[in-house]
Amino acid sequence: MECGARLFAERGYHPTSVADIVATLGVGKGVFYWYFASKEELLTELLKASNHDLRKRQQHALGDEADPVRRIELGIRASLSWFAEHREYFAIIQFAATDETFAPVLARNREISIADTIRHLKDGIVDGRIADRDPTLLAHAIHGVVAELTSHALVDSSLSVDEVADLCVAFCLEGLCG
Amino acid sequence: MECGARLFAERGYHPTSVADIVATLGVGKGVFYWYFASKEELLTELLKASNHDLRKRQQHALGDEADPVRRIELGIRASLSWFAEHREYFAIIQFAATDETFAPVLARNREISIADTIRHLKDGIVDGRIADRDPTLLAHAIHGVVAELTSHALVDSSLSVDEVADLCVAFCLEGLCG
DNA sequence: GCCGCGCTTGACCGCTCGGTCAATGTTCAC
DNA sequence: GTGAACATTGACCGAGCGGTCAAGCGCGGC
């Protein structure tokens, strides 16, 4: 059912009407409002489900790895591979971040993810493996790299996810100067 | 005139009607369509103008600096300080990237900016100052860090732009492990 | 056979939107 | 003073939207 919402990704939320969605599915409009209270709820549901799935993937990827630096690396790789398999969601999430209706949900999701990263960073800093800089800003920096490289990897599919992930990790750990 | 378009930033493009804009300005609807062919053109014009202004700022900041690494640093700082002074535009640009109507314009703008960064990166690589990795991906990584830290700095105003810029540069050059 | 009900339909409603335009005010040059 | 060009108004339009709902369908229980 929610598969019919790849339309949001292709054409954007506002330009996609409920009529478009049900027409693509070949069903009447009523069936949509039988399962969702509103068009808004569909997007919210999409956001919740995708976030839940992504986090599950990350937690599974981290396993019981103890090294904080390695945990960060695994988190990055998990994010990239998840988005590679769910390309539609990238555009959806990016739009949702710009709409005041959905921004709060998304902000909460991201805060949780950032908080996780911050924890690993702090661990790494007390271990002396990570330079002692504001962990919050570092966490955002990492998320920025991941988001942008995800976006780029989705467009330029000539690169494999692993290649991108390798560079992403290298950049985050060693910077430009290596 | 275009100042009335901070509404786009506050409420988003689609939720802001032309009627809202002219009401805020206290003028009739006709005056809007005297200056702009359509609502769409207003956003396009906004994007063009902001991109032009940002690039001007960057070129001015770079001056005649020869060191490629330093040029990258100055570019980063220029971006951050420009967005700090034009907060409204961040949300607008972020939205425009998700809308298929405006994405092409924005993509071109960004490609130019990325191309600049790539040039500096290549210079740095032949100098041996920058690790020999795919310059395109590195450029996107840098832009990702800048975008995310910009976004975060706009929300959390407790940090000065310079503090954020310092960390941003440090992260890009040295990574987490410094 | 027939009822009840979960599910589905699509015509329809009210509303808001982007965009138009005849009418009118304002400002010059001459 | 007068008229042409400029600038502005806001009522109005058709389109398309999100959302509703009376009517119908199919199917299992009795």
CSV table of C-alpha atoms (C1' of nucleotides) in Angstrom, one decimal:
chain,number,residue,atom,x,y,z
A,1,MET,CA,0.0,0.0,0.0
A,2,GLU,CA,2.6,2.5,1.1
A,3,CYS,CA,4.5,1.6,-2.0
A,4,GLY,CA,2.3,3.9,-3.9
A,5,ALA,CA,4.1,6.7,-2.1
A,6,ARG,CA,7.2,6.5,-4.2
A,7,LEU,CA,5.3,9.2,-6.0
A,8,PHE,CA,6.1,11.6,-3.2
A,9,ALA,CA,9.8,10.9,-3.9
A,10,GLU,CA,9.5,11.4,-7.7
A,11,ARG,CA,7.3,14.5,-7.8
A,12,GLY,CA,7.3,15.9,-4.3
A,13,TYR,CA,4.7,16.0,-1.6
A,14,HIS,CA,2.5,18.9,-2.5
A,15,PRO,CA,2.5,18.3,-6.3
A,16,THR,CA,1.3,14.8,-5.7
A,17,SER,CA,-2.4,14.7,-5.1
A,18,VAL,CA,-4.3,11.9,-3.4
A,19,ALA,CA,-6.1,11.4,-6.7
A,20,ASP,CA,-2.7,10.7,-8.3
A,21,ILE,CA,-1.9,8.1,-5.7
A,22,VAL,CA,-5.1,6.2,-6.0
A,23,ALA,CA,-5.0,6.4,-9.7
A,24,THR,CA,-1.6,4.8,-9.8
A,25,LEU,CA,-2.8,2.1,-7.5
A,26,GLY,CA,-5.9,1.7,-9.7
A,27,VAL,CA,-8.3,2.0,-6.7
A,28,GLY,CA,-10.9,4.5,-5.6
A,29,LYS,CA,-10.2,7.4,-3.4
A,30,GLY,CA,-12.2,6.0,-0.5
A,31,VAL,CA,-9.8,3.2,0.0
A,32,PHE,CA,-7.1,5.7,0.8
A,33,TYR,CA,-9.1,7.4,3.5
A,34,TRP,CA,-10.0,4.0,4.8
A,35,TYR,CA,-6.4,3.3,5.7
A,36,PHE,CA,-5.2,6.9,6.3
A,37,ALA,CA,-7.0,9.7,8.0
A,38,SER,CA,-5.3,12.2,5.7
A,39,LYS,CA,-2.6,12.7,3.2
A,40,GLU,CA,-0.5,14.2,5.9
A,41,GLU,CA,-0.8,11.0,8.0
A,42,LEU,CA,0.5,9.0,5.1
A,43,LEU,CA,3.7,11.0,5.0
A,44,THR,CA,4.1,10.9,8.8
A,45,GLU,CA,3.6,7.1,8.7
A,46,LEU,CA,6.2,6.9,6.0
A,47,LEU,CA,8.7,8.9,8.0
A,48,LYS,CA,8.1,6.8,11.1
A,49,ALA,CA,8.4,3.5,9.3
A,50,SER,CA,11.6,4.5,7.5
A,51,ASN,CA,13.2,5.8,10.6
A,52,HIS,CA,12.4,2.7,12.5
A,53,ASP,CA,13.8,0.5,9.7
A,54,LEU,CA,17.0,2.6,9.4
A,55,ARG,CA,17.6,2.4,13.1
A,56,LYS,CA,17.0,-1.3,13.2
A,57,ARG,CA,19.6,-1.7,10.5
A,58,GLN,CA,22.1,0.4,12.4
A,59,GLN,CA,21.6,-1.4,15.6
A,60,HIS,CA,22.1,-4.7,13.8
A,61,ALA,CA,25.2,-3.4,12.1
A,62,LEU,CA,26.8,-2.2,15.3
A,63,GLY,CA,26.3,-5.6,17.0
A,64,ASP,CA,28.4,-5.7,20.1
A,65,GLU,CA,31.4,-3.8,18.7
A,66,ALA,CA,33.1,-2.1,21.6
A,67,ASP,CA,35.5,0.3,19.8
A,68,PRO,CA,33.8,3.7,19.6
A,69,VAL,CA,35.6,4.7,16.4
A,70,ARG,CA,34.7,1.5,14.8
A,71,ARG,CA,31.1,1.9,16.0
A,72,ILE,CA,30.9,5.3,14.2
A,73,GLU,CA,32.3,3.7,11.0
A,74,LEU,CA,29.8,0.9,11.1
A,75,GLY,CA,27.0,3.4,11.7
A,76,ILE,CA,28.1,5.4,8.6
A,77,ARG,CA,28.2,2.3,6.5
A,78,ALA,CA,24.8,1.1,7.7
A,79,SER,CA,23.2,4.5,6.8
A,80,LEU,CA,24.7,4.5,3.4
A,81,SER,CA,23.7,1.0,2.5
A,82,TRP,CA,20.2,1.5,3.9
A,83,PHE,CA,19.6,4.6,1.7
A,84,ALA,CA,21.1,2.8,-1.3
A,85,GLU,CA,18.3,0.3,-0.9
A,86,HIS,CA,15.6,2.9,-0.2
A,87,ARG,CA,16.5,5.7,-2.5
A,88,GLU,CA,12.9,7.0,-2.7
A,89,TYR,CA,13.1,8.0,1.0
A,90,PHE,CA,16.0,10.4,0.6
A,91,ALA,CA,13.9,13.0,-1.3
A,92,ILE,CA,11.0,12.5,1.0
A,93,ILE,CA,13.0,13.0,4.1
A,94,GLN,CA,14.7,16.0,2.6
A,95,PHE,CA,11.4,17.6,1.8
A,96,ALA,CA,9.8,16.8,5.2
A,97,ALA,CA,12.7,18.7,6.8
A,98,THR,CA,11.6,21.8,5.0
A,99,ASP,CA,7.9,21.6,5.9
A,100,GLU,CA,6.9,23.0,9.3
A,101,THR,CA,4.3,20.3,9.7
A,102,PHE,CA,6.8,17.4,9.5
A,103,ALA,CA,9.9,19.1,10.7
A,104,PRO,CA,9.2,18.3,14.4
A,105,VAL,CA,9.0,14.6,13.8
A,106,LEU,CA,12.1,14.6,11.7
A,107,ALA,CA,14.0,16.7,14.1
A,108,ARG,CA,13.3,14.3,16.9
A,109,ASN,CA,14.4,11.4,14.8
A,110,ARG,CA,17.6,13.1,13.9
A,111,GLU,CA,18.3,14.2,17.5
A,112,ILE,CA,18.2,10.6,18.6
A,113,SER,CA,20.6,9.6,15.9
A,114,ILE,CA,22.9,12.5,16.7
A,115,ALA,CA,22.8,11.6,20.4
A,116,ASP,CA,24.0,8.1,19.5
A,117,THR,CA,26.8,9.5,17.5
A,118,ILE,CA,27.7,11.9,20.3
A,119,ARG,CA,27.9,9.0,22.8
A,120,HIS,CA,30.4,7.2,20.6
A,121,LEU,CA,32.4,10.4,20.1
A,122,LYS,CA,32.7,11.1,23.8
A,123,ASP,CA,33.8,7.5,24.3
A,124,GLY,CA,36.4,8.0,21.7
A,125,ILE,CA,37.6,11.3,23.2
A,126,VAL,CA,38.1,9.9,26.7
A,127,ASP,CA,40.0,7.0,25.0
A,128,GLY,CA,42.2,9.6,23.3
A,129,ARG,CA,41.4,8.1,19.9
A,130,ILE,CA,39.3,11.2,18.8
A,131,ALA,CA,40.4,14.8,19.1
A,132,ASP,CA,38.9,16.7,21.9
A,133,ARG,CA,36.4,18.9,20.1
A,134,ASP,CA,32.7,19.8,20.6
A,135,PRO,CA,31.1,16.4,20.1
A,136,THR,CA,27.8,17.9,19.1
A,137,LEU,CA,29.3,19.7,16.2
A,138,LEU,CA,31.4,16.7,15.2
A,139,ALA,CA,28.3,14.6,15.2
A,140,HIS,CA,26.5,17.0,12.9
A,141,ALA,CA,29.6,17.2,10.7
A,142,ILE,CA,29.5,13.4,10.3
A,143,HIS,CA,25.8,13.4,9.5
A,144,GLY,CA,26.4,16.1,6.9
A,145,VAL,CA,29.0,14.1,5.1
A,146,VAL,CA,26.8,11.0,5.1
A,147,ALA,CA,23.8,12.9,3.9
A,148,GLU,CA,25.6,14.6,1.1
A,149,LEU,CA,27.5,11.5,-0.1
A,150,THR,CA,24.3,9.5,0.1
A,151,SER,CA,22.6,12.1,-2.1
A,152,HIS,CA,25.5,12.1,-4.5
A,153,ALA,CA,25.8,8.3,-4.6
A,154,LEU,CA,22.1,8.1,-5.5
A,155,VAL,CA,22.6,10.4,-8.5
A,156,ASP,CA,25.9,9.1,-9.8
A,157,SER,CA,25.3,5.4,-9.6
A,158,SER,CA,28.6,4.6,-11.4
A,159,LEU,CA,30.1,4.3,-8.0
A,160,SER,CA,29.3,1.4,-5.7
A,161,VAL,CA,28.0,2.0,-2.2
A,162,ASP,CA,31.1,0.5,-0.8
A,163,GLU,CA,33.5,2.8,-2.6
A,164,VAL,CA,31.5,5.8,-1.4
A,165,ALA,CA,31.4,4.4,2.1
A,166,ASP,CA,35.1,3.8,2.2
A,167,LEU,CA,35.8,7.4,1.2
A,168,CYS,CA,33.2,8.6,3.6
A,169,VAL,CA,34.8,6.8,6.5
A,170,ALA,CA,38.3,7.8,5.5
A,171,PHE,CA,37.2,11.5,5.2
A,172,CYS,CA,35.5,11.5,8.6
A,173,LEU,CA,38.4,9.8,10.4
A,174,GLU,CA,41.4,11.4,8.7
A,175,GLY,CA,40.0,14.5,6.9
A,176,LEU,CA,41.5,15.8,3.7
A,177,CYS,CA,45.1,15.7,4.7
A,178,GLY,CA,45.0,12.0,5.7
B,1,MET,CA,10.3,43.7,-2.8
B,2,GLU,CA,11.9,40.3,-2.6
B,3,CYS,CA,12.1,40.8,1.1
B,4,GLY,CA,8.5,39.7,1.3
B,5,ALA,CA,9.8,36.3,0.4
B,6,ARG,CA,11.1,35.6,3.8
B,7,LEU,CA,7.6,34.1,4.0
B,8,PHE,CA,8.9,31.2,1.9
B,9,ALA,CA,11.5,30.6,4.5
B,10,GLU,CA,9.1,30.7,7.4
B,11,ARG,CA,6.2,28.8,6.0
B,12,GLY,CA,7.5,27.0,3.0
B,13,TYR,CA,6.9,27.6,-0.7
B,14,HIS,CA,3.6,25.8,-1.3
B,15,PRO,CA,1.9,26.8,1.9
B,16,THR,CA,2.7,30.5,1.2
B,17,SER,CA,0.2,31.9,-1.3
B,18,VAL,CA,0.7,35.0,-3.5
B,19,ALA,CA,-2.2,36.5,-1.5
B,20,ASP,CA,-0.2,36.1,1.7
B,21,ILE,CA,2.8,37.8,0.2
B,22,VAL,CA,1.0,40.8,-1.1
B,23,ALA,CA,-1.1,41.1,2.1
B,24,THR,CA,2.2,41.2,4.1
B,25,LEU,CA,3.5,43.9,1.8
B,26,GLY,CA,0.1,45.7,2.0
B,27,VAL,CA,-0.3,45.9,-1.8
B,28,GLY,CA,-2.6,44.5,-4.4
B,29,LYS,CA,-2.1,41.3,-6.2
B,30,GLY,CA,-1.5,43.0,-9.5
B,31,VAL,CA,1.7,44.6,-8.4
B,32,PHE,CA,3.1,41.2,-7.8
B,33,TYR,CA,2.4,40.1,-11.3
B,34,TRP,CA,3.7,43.3,-12.6
B,35,TYR,CA,7.2,42.4,-11.4
B,36,PHE,CA,7.0,38.7,-11.6
B,37,ALA,CA,5.5,36.5,-14.3
B,38,SER,CA,4.5,33.9,-11.7
B,39,LYS,CA,5.0,32.7,-8.2
B,40,GLU,CA,7.5,30.3,-9.6
B,41,GLU,CA,9.6,33.0,-11.1
B,42,LEU,CA,9.9,34.7,-7.8
B,43,LEU,CA,11.5,31.7,-6.3
B,44,THR,CA,13.8,31.2,-9.3
B,45,GLU,CA,14.8,34.8,-9.0
B,46,LEU,CA,15.5,34.4,-5.3
B,47,LEU,CA,17.7,31.4,-6.0
B,48,LYS,CA,19.6,33.1,-8.8
B,49,ALA,CA,20.2,36.3,-6.7
B,50,SER,CA,21.3,34.4,-3.6
B,51,ASN,CA,23.6,32.2,-5.5
B,52,HIS,CA,25.1,35.2,-7.2
B,53,ASP,CA,25.6,36.9,-3.9
B,54,LEU,CA,27.2,33.9,-2.2
B,55,ARG,CA,29.6,33.4,-5.1
B,56,LYS,CA,30.6,37.0,-5.0
B,57,ARG,CA,31.3,36.7,-1.3
B,58,GLN,CA,33.4,33.6,-1.8
B,59,GLN,CA,35.4,35.1,-4.6
B,60,HIS,CA,36.1,38.1,-2.5
B,61,ALA,CA,37.1,36.0,0.4
B,62,LEU,CA,39.5,33.9,-1.6
B,63,GLY,CA,41.3,37.0,-2.9
B,64,ASP,CA,44.6,36.0,-4.4
B,65,GLU,CA,45.4,33.3,-1.9
B,66,ALA,CA,47.6,30.7,-3.7
B,67,ASP,CA,47.6,27.8,-1.3
B,68,PRO,CA,44.9,25.4,-2.3
B,69,VAL,CA,44.2,24.1,1.2
B,70,ARG,CA,43.9,27.6,2.5
B,71,ARG,CA,41.5,28.5,-0.4
B,72,ILE,CA,39.3,25.6,0.6
B,73,GLU,CA,39.3,26.9,4.2
B,74,LEU,CA,38.5,30.4,3.1
B,75,GLY,CA,35.6,29.1,0.9
B,76,ILE,CA,34.2,27.2,3.8
B,77,ARG,CA,34.3,30.2,6.1
B,78,ALA,CA,32.8,32.4,3.5
B,79,SER,CA,29.9,30.1,3.0
B,80,LEU,CA,29.2,29.8,6.7
B,81,SER,CA,29.3,33.5,7.3
B,82,TRP,CA,27.1,34.2,4.3
B,83,PHE,CA,24.4,31.9,5.5
B,84,ALA,CA,24.7,33.3,9.0
B,85,GLU,CA,23.7,36.7,7.5
B,86,HIS,CA,21.0,35.2,5.2
B,87,ARG,CA,19.4,32.6,7.4
B,88,GLU,CA,16.1,32.8,5.4
B,89,TYR,CA,17.7,31.4,2.4
B,90,PHE,CA,18.8,28.1,3.9
B,91,ALA,CA,15.3,26.8,4.2
B,92,ILE,CA,14.4,28.1,0.8
B,93,ILE,CA,17.3,26.4,-0.9
B,94,GLN,CA,16.7,23.2,0.9
B,95,PHE,CA,13.1,23.1,-0.3
B,96,ALA,CA,14.0,24.1,-3.8
B,97,ALA,CA,16.3,21.1,-3.9
B,98,THR,CA,13.4,18.8,-3.3
B,99,ASP,CA,11.1,20.2,-6.0
B,100,GLU,CA,11.6,19.0,-9.5
B,101,THR,CA,10.8,22.4,-10.9
B,102,PHE,CA,13.6,24.1,-9.1
B,103,ALA,CA,16.1,21.3,-8.7
B,104,PRO,CA,17.7,21.8,-12.1
B,105,VAL,CA,18.6,25.4,-11.3
B,106,LEU,CA,19.9,24.5,-8.0
B,107,ALA,CA,21.8,21.5,-9.3
B,108,ARG,CA,23.6,23.7,-11.7
B,109,ASN,CA,24.5,26.2,-9.0
B,110,ARG,CA,25.9,23.5,-6.9
B,111,GLU,CA,27.8,21.8,-9.7
B,112,ILE,CA,29.7,25.1,-10.3
B,113,SER,CA,30.5,25.4,-6.6
B,114,ILE,CA,31.6,21.7,-6.5
B,115,ALA,CA,33.7,22.2,-9.5
B,116,ASP,CA,35.6,25.0,-7.8
B,117,THR,CA,36.2,22.9,-4.8
B,118,ILE,CA,37.4,20.0,-7.0
B,119,ARG,CA,40.0,22.3,-8.6
B,120,HIS,CA,41.4,23.3,-5.3
B,121,LEU,CA,41.5,19.7,-4.2
B,122,LYS,CA,43.3,18.6,-7.3
B,123,ASP,CA,45.9,21.3,-6.8
B,124,GLY,CA,46.3,20.2,-3.2
B,125,ILE,CA,46.7,16.6,-4.3
B,126,VAL,CA,49.5,17.3,-6.8
B,127,ASP,CA,51.2,19.4,-4.1
B,128,GLY,CA,51.0,16.4,-1.8
B,129,ARG,CA,49.1,18.4,0.8
B,130,ILE,CA,45.9,16.5,0.3
B,131,ALA,CA,45.5,12.7,0.3
B,132,ASP,CA,45.0,11.2,-3.1
B,133,ARG,CA,41.3,10.3,-3.1
B,134,ASP,CA,38.5,10.9,-5.5
B,135,PRO,CA,38.2,14.7,-5.6
B,136,THR,CA,34.6,14.7,-6.6
B,137,LEU,CA,33.6,12.7,-3.5
B,138,LEU,CA,35.8,14.8,-1.3
B,139,ALA,CA,34.2,18.0,-2.6
B,140,HIS,CA,30.7,16.6,-1.9
B,141,ALA,CA,31.9,15.6,1.6
B,142,ILE,CA,33.1,19.1,2.3
B,143,HIS,CA,29.8,20.6,1.1
B,144,GLY,CA,27.9,18.2,3.2
B,145,VAL,CA,29.8,19.2,6.4
B,146,VAL,CA,29.3,22.9,5.6
B,147,ALA,CA,25.5,22.5,4.8
B,148,GLU,CA,24.9,20.5,8.0
B,149,LEU,CA,26.9,22.7,10.3
B,150,THR,CA,25.3,25.8,8.7
B,151,SER,CA,21.9,24.3,9.5
B,152,HIS,CA,22.9,23.5,13.0
B,153,ALA,CA,24.5,26.9,13.6
B,154,LEU,CA,21.3,28.6,12.5
B,155,VAL,CA,19.2,26.6,15.0
B,156,ASP,CA,21.6,26.7,18.0
B,157,SER,CA,22.5,30.4,18.1
B,158,SER,CA,24.5,29.9,21.2
B,159,LEU,CA,27.6,29.2,19.1
B,160,SER,CA,29.3,32.0,17.2
B,161,VAL,CA,29.8,31.5,13.5
B,162,ASP,CA,33.6,31.6,14.0
B,163,GLU,CA,33.5,28.8,16.5
B,164,VAL,CA,31.5,26.6,14.1
B,165,ALA,CA,33.7,27.6,11.2
B,166,ASP,CA,36.9,26.7,13.2
B,167,LEU,CA,35.6,23.3,13.9
B,168,CYS,CA,34.3,22.8,10.4
B,169,VAL,CA,37.7,23.6,8.9
B,170,ALA,CA,39.5,21.4,11.5
B,171,PHE,CA,37.1,18.5,10.8
B,172,CYS,CA,37.5,18.8,7.0
B,173,LEU,CA,41.3,19.0,7.2
B,174,GLU,CA,42.1,16.6,10.0
B,175,GLY,CA,39.0,14.5,10.5
B,176,LEU,CA,38.0,13.1,13.8
B,177,CYS,CA,41.3,11.8,14.8
B,178,GLY,CA,43.1,15.1,14.3
C,1,DG,C1',-32.2,-16.8,0.5
C,2,DC,C1',-30.8,-13.1,2.8
C,3,DC,C1',-28.8,-10.3,6.0
C,4,DG,C1',-24.8,-7.8,8.1
C,5,DC,C1',-20.6,-5.9,7.5
C,6,DG,C1',-15.9,-5.0,6.0
C,7,DC,C1',-14.4,-2.9,2.1
C,8,DT,C1',-14.6,-0.1,-2.1
C,9,DT,C1',-16.3,3.3,-5.4
C,10,DG,C1',-16.3,7.8,-7.6
C,11,DA,C1',-19.4,11.8,-8.0
C,12,DC,C1',-19.4,15.5,-5.3
C,13,DC,C1',-18.4,19.5,-2.0
C,14,DG,C1',-16.2,23.5,-0.2
C,15,DC,C1',-12.4,25.9,-0.5
C,16,DT,C1',-8.1,27.9,-1.8
C,17,DC,C1',-5.0,28.7,-5.1
C,18,DG,C1',-2.3,31.0,-9.0
C,19,DG,C1',-3.4,34.0,-12.3
C,20,DT,C1',-6.3,37.7,-15.2
C,21,DC,C1',-8.1,42.1,-16.3
C,22,DA,C1',-11.1,46.2,-16.7
C,23,DA,C1',-10.9,50.1,-14.2
C,24,DT,C1',-8.5,53.7,-11.8
C,25,DG,C1',-4.9,56.5,-9.8
C,26,DT,C1',-0.3,58.8,-10.6
C,27,DT,C1',3.3,61.1,-13.1
C,28,DC,C1',5.4,63.1,-16.5
C,29,DA,C1',6.5,65.7,-21.1
C,30,DC,C1',4.9,69.0,-23.9
D,1,DG,C1',-4.4,71.4,-19.4
D,2,DT,C1',-4.1,67.2,-21.5
D,3,DG,C1',-2.9,62.8,-22.9
D,4,DA,C1',0.2,58.9,-23.0
D,5,DA,C1',2.7,55.8,-20.2
D,6,DC,C1',3.3,53.8,-16.0
D,7,DA,C1',1.8,51.7,-11.9
D,8,DT,C1',-1.7,49.7,-9.0
D,9,DT,C1',-6.0,47.8,-7.5
D,10,DG,C1',-9.0,43.8,-6.0
D,11,DA,C1',-13.1,41.4,-7.7
D,12,DC,C1',-13.1,37.6,-10.3
D,13,DC,C1',-12.2,33.1,-12.7
D,14,DG,C1',-11.3,28.2,-13.7
D,15,DA,C1',-8.7,24.6,-12.0
D,16,DG,C1',-7.4,21.4,-8.8
D,17,DC,C1',-7.0,20.2,-4.3
D,18,DG,C1',-8.1,17.4,0.2
D,19,DG,C1',-11.7,15.2,2.0
D,20,DT,C1',-16.9,13.2,2.4
D,21,DC,C1',-20.5,10.0,1.8
D,22,DA,C1',-24.6,7.6,-0.1
D,23,DA,C1',-24.6,3.7,-2.6
D,24,DG,C1',-22.9,-0.7,-4.0
D,25,DC,C1',-20.2,-5.0,-3.8
D,26,DG,C1',-18.8,-9.7,-2.3
D,27,DC,C1',-18.7,-12.9,1.1
D,28,DG,C1',-19.3,-15.6,5.4
D,29,DG,C1',-22.9,-17.1,8.8
D,30,DC,C1',-27.2,-18.6,9.6
